[in-house]
């Protein structure tokens, strides 16, 4: 079975029919594949109104929905009147009609037969406005609605991200028994169900026309939806067979990693998408579980989760264990394995600039996660390392944990002297990144002509430290070289394919960097 690409359906709720037509035109203009007409929102909805709407809205496929209050809608008339109007919407040949699972098999069967005779598609939906039940119960609701119509849909009130995990698990379990079904978490806790649904084969993703007119909690508006997916080439290219990749961090701002990996996927013609998943501390575990349930193939982890993510994984390799940080998650057979490609990126950047590591004396400035990766990379390749950090205690802790007699710690005031003695100087602090007004992390006068100076900061590509080092005749290596290489190493681990480094570098340098995160 070939998975169909997901369609964007803009749900429209307006008080009168003319406004509904105007909104449908706007939705089409903004790129809606189809619109849902919430007929139940109209102040007056007669058979004549429905016929008139059908005549007017011939420029975009439409779903006619007339939802009762008990199912979260606005319709207040009697049930027989509602069913009669639904029948009329079918007679008018809207492309699709939405019917509620709760009306029962007999009535559903009758409406479905009528719809089939008019070439109208049926969406059978279930709504639980109170809670998100167990995974098994969600799966049953998805299967029942899928059996009763051409497309099943089930929406649950999701109070927390944990609720989303169950909805996504149920969508995965029912991929074959409820093909194309749409499983939604309503409310702020459910937004991941909307992002990840297309990767599980959901046929539709619902959006509002704008922030003010969304029709269900947690629903994105169409502009926000398009913005979020733009970096992955648009939501319209995603289907149930698209490989899911992403980055976990907080805040993610304008992370460059989606640009890097989506560019590589596009160049290699791969059916894959890489998205940012902004998750703060408490959200990390349920977000990762949701991604796992949705069939995650690979992910990056960035500040502040590189250490916190470790207990959530099925295992980590020895190098990540030594560094105490994971920046890459590789998924194999449903298991999540932690790796650290910062070391490969760091060492690769130095090597490609012709820097000899074996026997070199290196100065590492900083004692955070990036510094640990640099120290491990340097030690593994035969260099000796002096660590200097603003907070000396952290430098001592780093040296103590790595327990290697080739590491020493020096005081911050001795930075100049340590730099003068070093063959390699690496800045592993954010000092120097765009918007940073403090002094150069290493006194420029101490940078020798024979030293190689690397700045992990890559925005700007040429930092003040690198400019000063260049002036003094030192060899300089931009953090961008490390960034591209750590991304390449992660890409190869995930896909087993060669990473199109040159093309990705071009794409990166042409983009406007606005943060220094990855
Ligand atoms: P981290 O774990 O938060 O550590 C930050 C380090 O920088 C700490 O040692 C901190 O010192 C020090 N620091 C912070 N502000 C400072 C300042 N104003 N002056 C002097 N020292 C300061 O962060 P990280 O993950 O190690 O990342 C560090 C930098 O490397 C970031 O800019 C990050 O974007 C960059 N990075 C680049 C790459 C790449 O591929 N190029 C990869 C990873 C990281 P205290 O201990 O005193 O707080």
Coordinates of C-alpha atoms and ligand atoms in Angstrom, one line a residue:
X1 CA 0.0 0.0 0.0
X2 CA 1.4 3.4 -0.9
X3 CA 0.8 6.0 1.8
X4 CA -1.1 9.1 0.7
X5 CA 0.3 12.5 1.4
X6 CA -1.4 14.3 4.3
X7 CA -3.9 17.0 3.4
X8 CA -4.4 20.3 5.3
X9 CA -8.0 20.9 6.2
X10 CA -8.9 24.3 7.6
X11 CA -11.9 24.1 9.9
X12 CA -14.2 27.1 9.6
X13 CA -16.8 28.2 12.1
X14 CA -18.8 31.4 11.4
X15 CA -22.1 32.8 12.5
X16 CA -23.5 33.4 9.0
X17 CA -23.2 31.7 5.6
X18 CA -21.7 34.7 3.8
X19 CA -18.9 34.9 6.3
X20 CA -18.3 31.2 5.9
X21 CA -17.9 31.6 2.1
X22 CA -15.4 34.5 2.7
X23 CA -13.5 32.4 5.2
X24 CA -13.4 29.5 2.7
X25 CA -11.9 31.7 0.0
X26 CA -9.2 32.9 2.5
X27 CA -8.4 29.4 3.5
X28 CA -8.0 28.4 -0.1
X29 CA -5.7 31.4 -0.6
X30 CA -3.6 30.3 2.3
X31 CA -3.1 26.9 0.8
X32 CA -5.9 24.7 2.4
X33 CA -6.4 21.4 0.5
X34 CA -9.9 21.3 1.8
X35 CA -12.2 23.1 4.3
X36 CA -14.4 21.9 7.0
X37 CA -17.7 23.9 7.2
X38 CA -18.9 23.9 10.8
X39 CA -22.6 24.2 9.9
X40 CA -23.4 23.8 13.6
X41 CA -21.8 27.3 14.2
X42 CA -24.2 29.1 11.9
X43 CA -26.9 31.1 13.8
X44 CA -29.4 29.8 11.3
X45 CA -28.9 26.6 9.4
X46 CA -31.7 25.4 7.2
X47 CA -31.7 23.1 4.2
X48 CA -31.8 26.3 2.0
X49 CA -28.7 27.7 3.7
X50 CA -26.8 24.4 3.1
X51 CA -27.9 24.3 -0.6
X52 CA -26.8 28.0 -1.0
X53 CA -23.4 27.2 0.6
X54 CA -22.8 24.3 -1.7
X55 CA -23.4 26.5 -4.7
X56 CA -21.1 29.2 -3.5
X57 CA -18.2 26.9 -2.3
X58 CA -17.2 25.2 -5.5
X59 CA -13.6 26.4 -5.4
X60 CA -12.3 24.0 -2.7
X61 CA -13.4 20.5 -1.5
X62 CA -15.5 20.8 1.6
X63 CA -16.5 18.7 4.6
X64 CA -20.0 19.4 6.0
X65 CA -20.1 19.1 9.8
X66 CA -23.1 19.6 12.0
X67 CA -21.9 18.6 15.4
X68 CA -24.3 18.3 18.4
X69 CA -23.4 19.9 21.8
X70 CA -22.7 16.6 23.5
X71 CA -19.9 16.0 21.0
X72 CA -18.3 19.4 21.4
X73 CA -20.4 21.2 18.7
X74 CA -22.8 24.1 18.7
X75 CA -26.0 22.5 17.2
X76 CA -28.9 22.9 19.5
X77 CA -31.8 21.6 17.5
X78 CA -33.4 18.2 17.8
X79 CA -31.5 15.0 16.8
X80 CA -34.0 14.1 14.0
X81 CA -33.7 17.6 12.6
X82 CA -29.9 17.4 12.7
X83 CA -29.8 14.0 10.9
X84 CA -32.2 15.4 8.3
X85 CA -29.9 18.3 7.6
X86 CA -26.9 16.0 7.4
X87 CA -28.8 13.9 4.9
X88 CA -29.5 17.1 3.0
X89 CA -25.8 18.0 3.0
X90 CA -25.2 14.6 1.4
X91 CA -27.9 15.3 -1.2
X92 CA -26.1 18.6 -2.0
X93 CA -23.0 16.5 -2.8
X94 CA -20.4 18.2 -0.5
X95 CA -17.2 16.2 -1.1
X96 CA -17.3 14.8 2.5
X97 CA -19.7 14.7 5.4
X98 CA -18.7 14.2 9.0
X99 CA -20.9 12.0 11.1
X100 CA -20.6 11.0 14.8
X101 CA -19.8 7.5 15.8
X102 CA -22.3 7.8 18.7
X103 CA -25.4 8.0 16.5
X104 CA -25.1 4.2 16.1
X105 CA -24.5 1.6 13.4
X106 CA -28.0 1.7 11.9
X107 CA -28.2 5.5 11.3
X108 CA -24.5 5.6 10.2
X109 CA -25.2 2.7 7.8
X110 CA -28.2 4.6 6.3
X111 CA -26.3 7.9 5.9
X112 CA -23.2 6.1 4.5
X113 CA -25.3 4.3 1.8
X114 CA -26.9 7.6 0.8
X115 CA -23.4 9.2 0.7
X116 CA -22.1 6.3 -1.4
X117 CA -24.9 6.8 -3.9
X118 CA -24.0 10.5 -4.3
X119 CA -20.2 10.0 -4.4
X120 CA -19.8 11.7 -1.0
X121 CA -17.0 10.6 1.3
X122 CA -17.9 9.9 5.0
X123 CA -15.7 10.8 8.0
X124 CA -16.9 9.1 11.2
X125 CA -15.7 10.8 14.3
X126 CA -15.6 10.2 18.0
X127 CA -15.1 12.9 20.6
X128 CA -14.3 12.5 24.3
X129 CA -14.4 15.9 25.8
X130 CA -13.6 14.7 29.3
X131 CA -10.4 12.7 29.1
X132 CA -7.9 10.6 27.2
X133 CA -8.7 6.9 27.9
X134 CA -6.3 4.0 27.8
X135 CA -4.3 3.2 24.6
X136 CA -6.5 0.1 24.0
X137 CA -9.7 2.1 24.2
X138 CA -8.4 4.8 21.9
X139 CA -7.4 2.1 19.4
X140 CA -10.9 0.6 19.6
X141 CA -12.5 4.0 18.9
X142 CA -10.3 4.6 16.0
X143 CA -11.1 1.1 14.5
X144 CA -14.8 1.5 15.1
X145 CA -14.9 4.9 13.4
X146 CA -12.8 3.7 10.5
X147 CA -15.1 0.7 10.0
X148 CA -18.2 2.9 10.0
X149 CA -17.0 5.4 7.4
X150 CA -14.5 6.0 4.6
X151 CA -12.2 7.7 7.2
X152 CA -12.1 7.4 11.0
X153 CA -11.3 10.2 13.4
X154 CA -11.1 10.2 17.2
X155 CA -10.4 13.2 19.3
X156 CA -9.8 13.2 23.1
X157 CA -9.3 15.9 25.7
X158 CA -5.6 15.9 26.3
X159 CA -4.6 17.6 29.6
X160 CA -0.9 16.6 29.5
X161 CA 1.8 15.4 27.1
X162 CA 1.4 11.9 28.7
X163 CA -2.1 11.8 27.2
X164 CA -0.5 12.5 23.8
X165 CA 1.8 9.5 24.2
X166 CA -1.3 7.2 24.5
X167 CA -3.0 8.7 21.5
X168 CA 0.1 8.4 19.3
X169 CA 0.6 4.8 20.5
X170 CA -3.0 4.0 19.5
X171 CA -2.5 5.6 16.1
X172 CA 0.5 3.4 15.5
X173 CA -1.2 0.2 16.7
X174 CA -4.1 0.8 14.3
X175 CA -2.1 1.8 11.2
X176 CA -3.4 -1.2 9.4
X177 CA -6.8 -1.7 11.0
X178 CA -7.8 2.0 10.7
X179 CA -5.8 3.2 7.7
X180 CA -5.6 7.0 7.3
X181 CA -7.5 7.6 10.6
X182 CA -6.9 10.9 12.4
X183 CA -6.2 10.7 16.1
X184 CA -6.2 14.0 17.9
X185 CA -5.5 15.3 21.4
X186 CA -7.6 18.4 22.0
X187 CA -6.0 21.0 24.2
X188 CA -2.5 22.3 24.8
X189 CA -1.3 18.8 25.8
X190 CA -2.3 17.4 22.4
X191 CA -0.3 19.5 20.0
X192 CA 2.2 16.7 19.3
X193 CA -0.6 14.4 18.1
X194 CA -1.2 17.0 15.3
X195 CA 2.5 17.2 14.4
X196 CA 3.2 13.5 14.5
X197 CA -0.1 12.2 13.0
X198 CA 1.0 12.6 9.4
X199 CA 4.1 10.3 10.1
X200 CA 1.6 7.6 11.2
X201 CA -0.4 7.9 8.0
X202 CA -3.1 10.3 9.2
X203 CA -5.0 11.5 6.0
X204 CA -5.8 15.0 7.4
X205 CA -4.3 17.6 9.6
X206 CA -6.8 20.2 10.9
X207 CA -5.9 23.9 11.2
X208 CA -7.7 27.1 12.0
X209 CA -7.8 30.1 9.6
X210 CA -6.0 32.3 12.1
X211 CA -5.1 32.2 15.8
X212 CA -8.5 33.7 16.8
X213 CA -10.6 31.3 14.9
X214 CA -9.3 27.9 15.7
X215 CA -12.2 25.4 16.3
X216 CA -10.5 23.0 18.8
X217 CA -8.0 23.5 21.6
X218 CA -4.4 22.9 20.5
X219 CA -5.3 23.3 16.8
X220 CA -2.6 25.2 14.9
X221 CA -3.5 28.0 12.6
X222 CA -2.7 27.5 8.9
X223 CA 0.1 30.1 8.8
X224 CA 1.7 28.7 11.9
X225 CA 1.4 25.2 10.5
X226 CA 3.0 26.3 7.2
X227 CA 5.8 28.2 9.0
X228 CA 6.6 25.2 11.1
X229 CA 6.8 22.8 8.2
X230 CA 8.5 25.2 5.7
X231 CA 12.0 24.0 6.8
X232 CA 11.1 20.4 6.0
X233 CA 9.8 21.4 2.5
X234 CA 6.1 21.7 3.6
X235 CA 3.7 19.4 5.4
X236 CA 2.2 18.4 2.0
X237 CA 5.2 16.1 1.3
X238 CA 4.7 14.0 4.4
X239 CA 3.0 10.6 4.5
X240 CA 3.0 7.5 6.7
X241 CA 6.2 6.3 5.0
X242 CA 8.1 9.6 5.7
X243 CA 11.1 9.0 8.1
X244 CA 10.7 11.1 11.3
X245 CA 13.8 13.0 12.6
X246 CA 14.2 16.0 14.8
X247 CA 15.9 17.9 17.5
X248 CA 15.0 18.2 21.2
X249 CA 16.1 21.2 23.2
X250 CA 14.8 24.4 24.9
X251 CA 14.6 27.1 23.7
X252 CA 15.2 26.0 20.1
X253 CA 14.8 29.4 18.6
X254 CA 16.1 29.3 15.1
X255 CA 18.1 26.1 15.3
X256 CA 20.1 25.4 12.2
X257 CA 19.9 21.6 12.5
X258 CA 16.5 21.3 10.7
X259 CA 18.0 23.3 7.7
X260 CA 21.1 21.0 7.7
X261 CA 19.3 17.7 7.7
X262 CA 16.3 18.6 5.5
X263 CA 18.8 20.0 3.0
X264 CA 20.6 16.7 3.0
X265 CA 17.4 14.6 2.7
X266 CA 16.3 16.7 -0.2
X267 CA 19.6 16.5 -2.0
X268 CA 19.6 12.7 -1.6
X269 CA 15.9 12.4 -2.6
X270 CA 15.1 10.8 0.7
X271 CA 11.5 10.6 2.1
X272 CA 12.3 12.0 5.5
X273 CA 11.6 15.2 7.5
X274 CA 13.5 16.7 10.4
X275 CA 11.5 19.0 12.8
X276 CA 12.3 21.0 15.9
X277 CA 10.7 19.7 19.1
X278 CA 11.0 22.5 21.7
X279 CA 10.6 20.8 25.1
X280 CA 11.5 22.2 28.5
X281 CA 12.7 20.0 31.4
X282 CA 9.4 18.4 32.4
X283 CA 8.3 18.0 28.7
X284 CA 11.5 16.1 27.7
X285 CA 10.4 12.6 28.7
X286 CA 6.8 12.6 27.3
X287 CA 8.0 14.3 24.1
X288 CA 10.7 11.6 23.6
X289 CA 8.1 8.9 24.3
X290 CA 5.7 10.4 21.8
X291 CA 8.5 10.5 19.2
X292 CA 9.4 6.9 19.9
X293 CA 5.8 5.9 19.6
X294 CA 5.5 7.7 16.3
X295 CA 8.5 5.7 14.9
X296 CA 11.3 8.2 15.4
X297 CA 14.3 7.3 13.2
X298 CA 16.9 9.7 14.7
X299 CA 17.2 12.8 16.7
X300 CA 19.7 15.4 18.0
X301 CA 19.7 16.6 21.6
X302 CA 20.8 20.1 22.5
X303 CA 20.9 22.5 25.5
X304 CA 19.7 21.8 28.2
X305 CA 19.0 18.1 27.7
X306 CA 22.3 16.5 26.6
X307 CA 22.8 14.9 30.1
X308 CA 19.2 14.7 31.3
X309 CA 18.2 12.6 28.3
X310 CA 20.6 9.7 29.2
X311 CA 18.3 7.9 31.7
X312 CA 15.4 8.1 29.1
X313 CA 17.4 6.0 26.6
X314 CA 17.8 2.3 26.2
X315 CA 21.6 2.7 26.3
X316 CA 24.6 4.9 25.4
X317 CA 27.9 4.0 23.9
X318 CA 31.2 4.2 25.8
X319 CA 32.3 7.6 24.4
X320 CA 29.0 9.3 25.2
X321 CA 29.3 7.7 28.7
X322 CA 32.8 9.2 29.1
X323 CA 31.6 12.6 28.0
X324 CA 28.4 12.3 30.1
X325 CA 26.4 13.9 27.3
X326 CA 24.4 12.7 24.3
X327 CA 23.8 14.9 21.2
X328 CA 22.5 12.2 18.9
X329 CA 19.9 9.5 19.3
X330 CA 19.9 6.5 17.0
X331 CA 16.8 4.4 16.8
X332 CA 17.1 0.7 16.0
X333 CA 14.1 -1.8 16.4
X334 CA 12.2 0.6 18.6
X335 CA 15.2 1.1 21.0
X336 CA 16.8 4.5 21.5
X337 CA 20.7 4.6 21.7
X338 CA 22.6 7.6 22.7
X339 CA 25.8 8.7 20.9
X340 CA 27.9 11.8 20.9
X341 CA 29.0 13.1 17.5
X342 CA 30.4 16.4 18.9
X343 CA 33.8 14.6 19.4
X344 CA 33.8 13.4 15.7
X345 CA 32.8 16.9 14.6
X346 CA 35.5 18.6 16.7
X347 CA 38.3 16.2 15.8
X348 CA 37.3 16.2 12.1
X349 CA 37.3 20.0 12.0
X350 CA 40.8 20.2 13.5
X351 CA 42.2 17.4 11.2
X352 CA 40.8 18.9 8.1
X353 CA 42.6 22.1 8.9
X354 CA 45.8 20.1 9.1
X355 CA 46.2 20.3 12.9
X356 CA 48.3 17.6 14.4
X357 CA 46.8 16.3 17.7
X358 CA 49.2 13.6 18.7
X359 CA 51.6 15.1 21.3
X360 CA 50.0 18.5 21.0
X361 CA 49.4 20.8 24.1
X362 CA 45.9 22.1 24.1
X363 CA 44.0 24.7 26.1
X364 CA 40.3 24.2 26.5
X365 CA 38.4 27.2 27.8
X366 CA 35.1 26.2 29.4
X367 CA 33.9 23.2 31.3
X368 CA 30.4 22.5 30.0
X369 CA 29.2 19.8 27.6
X370 CA 31.1 21.1 24.6
X371 CA 34.3 21.4 26.6
X372 CA 33.9 17.8 27.7
X373 CA 33.6 16.6 24.1
X374 CA 36.7 18.6 23.1
X375 CA 38.7 17.3 26.1
X376 CA 37.7 13.7 25.3
X377 CA 38.5 14.2 21.6
X378 CA 41.9 15.7 22.4
X379 CA 42.8 12.9 24.9
X380 CA 41.7 10.1 22.6
X381 CA 44.0 11.5 19.9
X382 CA 47.1 11.8 22.1
X383 CA 47.0 15.5 23.1
X384 CA 47.5 16.8 26.6
X385 CA 44.9 19.3 27.9
X386 CA 44.7 22.3 30.2
X387 CA 41.2 23.3 31.2
X388 CA 40.3 26.8 32.3
X389 CA 36.8 27.8 33.3
X390 CA 35.2 30.9 34.7
X391 CA 34.0 28.6 37.6
X392 CA 37.1 26.7 38.5
X393 CA 35.2 24.2 40.5
X394 CA 33.5 22.9 37.3
X395 CA 36.9 22.6 35.6
X396 CA 38.2 20.5 38.5
X397 CA 35.0 18.3 38.4
X398 CA 35.5 17.7 34.6
X399 CA 39.2 16.7 35.1
X400 CA 38.3 14.6 38.1
X401 CA 35.5 12.7 36.2
X402 CA 37.6 12.0 33.2
X403 CA 40.5 10.9 35.5
X404 CA 43.3 11.2 33.0
X405 CA 46.8 12.3 33.9
X406 CA 47.0 14.3 30.7
X407 CA 44.5 16.8 32.0
X408 CA 45.4 19.7 34.2
X409 CA 43.3 22.6 35.5
X410 CA 44.7 26.2 35.6
X411 CA 43.3 29.3 37.1
X412 CA 41.3 31.8 35.0
X413 CA 43.9 34.5 35.7
X414 CA 46.6 32.3 34.1
X415 CA 44.7 32.1 30.8
X416 CA 47.2 34.3 28.9
X417 CA 50.2 32.2 30.0
X418 CA 48.4 28.9 29.3
X419 CA 47.4 30.1 25.8
X420 CA 51.0 31.1 25.0
X421 CA 52.2 27.6 25.8
X422 CA 49.5 25.9 23.7
X423 CA 49.6 24.5 20.2
X424 CA 45.8 24.3 20.2
X425 CA 43.4 26.8 21.8
X426 CA 39.7 26.0 21.9
X427 CA 36.9 28.3 23.1
X428 CA 34.1 26.2 24.4
X429 CA 32.1 29.0 26.0
X430 CA 29.4 31.1 24.3
X431 CA 31.6 34.1 24.7
X432 CA 31.8 35.7 21.3
X433 CA 28.5 34.7 19.9
X434 CA 26.2 37.2 18.2
X435 CA 24.8 39.7 20.7
X436 CA 27.6 38.9 23.2
X437 CA 29.3 42.1 24.4
X438 CA 31.9 40.7 26.9
X439 CA 35.6 40.5 26.3
X440 CA 37.4 38.0 24.1
X441 CA 37.4 34.6 25.9
X442 CA 41.3 34.4 25.5
X443 CA 43.5 37.5 25.7
X444 CA 44.4 38.1 22.0
X445 CA 48.0 39.0 22.8
X446 CA 48.7 35.5 24.0
X447 CA 47.8 33.7 20.8
X448 CA 51.0 32.6 19.2
X449 CA 51.7 32.5 15.4
X450 CA 52.1 28.7 15.6
X451 CA 48.9 28.0 17.4
X452 CA 45.7 26.6 16.0
X453 CA 42.7 28.5 17.4
X454 CA 39.3 27.1 17.3
X455 CA 36.1 28.8 18.4
X456 CA 33.1 26.5 19.0
X457 CA 30.8 29.5 18.5
X458 CA 29.6 29.5 14.9
X459 CA 27.4 32.5 14.8
X460 CA 29.1 34.6 13.6
X461 CA 31.3 32.3 11.6
X462 CA 34.3 34.6 12.1
X463 CA 34.2 35.5 15.8
X464 CA 36.3 38.2 17.4
X465 CA 38.6 35.5 18.8
X466 CA 39.2 34.1 15.3
X467 CA 39.7 37.5 13.8
X468 CA 42.3 38.4 16.5
X469 CA 44.0 35.1 16.1
X470 CA 44.2 35.5 12.3
X471 CA 45.7 39.0 12.7
X472 CA 48.5 37.4 14.8
X473 CA 49.1 34.8 12.1
X474 CA 47.5 31.8 13.9
X475 CA 45.6 29.1 12.0
X476 CA 41.9 29.5 12.7
X477 CA 39.1 26.9 12.7
X478 CA 35.4 28.0 12.8
X479 CA 32.9 26.3 15.0
X480 CA 30.8 26.0 11.8
X481 CA 33.3 23.3 10.6
X482 CA 32.6 21.3 13.8
X483 CA 28.9 21.9 13.6
X484 CA 28.7 20.6 10.0
X485 CA 30.8 17.6 10.8
X486 CA 28.8 16.6 14.0
X487 CA 25.7 16.8 11.8
X488 CA 27.3 14.7 9.1
X489 CA 28.3 12.1 11.7
X490 CA 24.8 11.9 13.1
X491 CA 23.3 11.7 9.5
X492 CA 25.5 8.8 8.6
X493 CA 24.6 7.0 11.9
X494 CA 20.9 7.4 11.1
X495 CA 20.8 6.7 7.4
X496 CA 24.0 4.9 6.5
X497 CA 24.2 7.3 3.6
X498 CA 27.1 9.7 2.7
X499 CA 26.4 13.2 4.0
X500 CA 26.4 15.9 1.2
X501 CA 28.7 18.2 3.2
X502 CA 29.6 20.7 0.5
X503 CA 26.0 21.4 -0.4
X504 CA 24.9 21.6 3.2
X505 CA 27.8 24.1 3.9
X506 CA 26.6 26.3 1.0
X507 CA 23.0 26.2 2.3
X508 CA 24.1 27.1 5.8
X509 CA 26.3 30.0 4.8
X510 CA 23.5 31.4 2.7
X511 CA 21.0 31.2 5.5
X512 CA 20.7 34.0 8.1
X513 CA 21.9 32.7 11.4
X514 CA 20.1 34.1 14.3
X515 CA 21.1 31.8 17.2
X516 CA 24.1 29.8 18.2
X517 CA 22.4 26.6 19.1
X518 CA 22.1 23.2 17.4
Ligands
LIG1 P1 27.3 24.7 28.7 O1 27.3 23.3 29.0 O2 26.2 25.6 29.2 O3 28.7 25.4 29.2 C1 29.0 26.7 29.0 C2 30.4 27.0 29.4 O4 30.7 28.3 29.1 C3 30.6 26.9 30.9 O5 31.9 26.4 31.2 C4 30.5 28.3 31.4 O6 31.2 28.7 32.5 C5 31.1 29.1 30.2 N1 30.6 30.4 30.1 C6 29.3 30.8 29.9 N2 29.2 32.1 29.7 C7 30.5 32.6 29.8 C8 31.1 33.9 29.8 N3 30.3 35.0 29.6 N4 32.4 34.0 30.0 C9 33.1 32.9 30.2 N5 32.7 31.7 30.3 C10 31.3 31.5 30.1 O7 27.3 24.9 27.1 P2 28.0 24.0 26.0 O8 27.0 23.0 25.5 O9 29.3 23.5 26.5 O10 28.2 25.0 24.8 C11 29.2 26.0 24.8 C12 29.2 26.7 23.5 O11 29.7 25.8 22.5 C13 27.9 27.2 23.0 O12 28.0 28.5 22.5 C14 27.5 26.2 22.0 O13 26.6 26.8 21.1 C15 28.8 25.9 21.4 N6 28.8 24.5 20.8 C16 29.1 24.5 19.5 C17 29.2 23.3 18.8 C18 29.6 23.2 17.4 O14 29.3 22.2 16.7 N7 30.3 24.2 16.9 C19 28.8 22.1 19.5 C20 28.5 22.2 20.9 C21 28.5 23.4 21.5 P3 30.6 28.4 34.0 O15 30.9 27.0 34.4 O16 31.4 29.4 34.8 O17 29.2 28.8 34.0

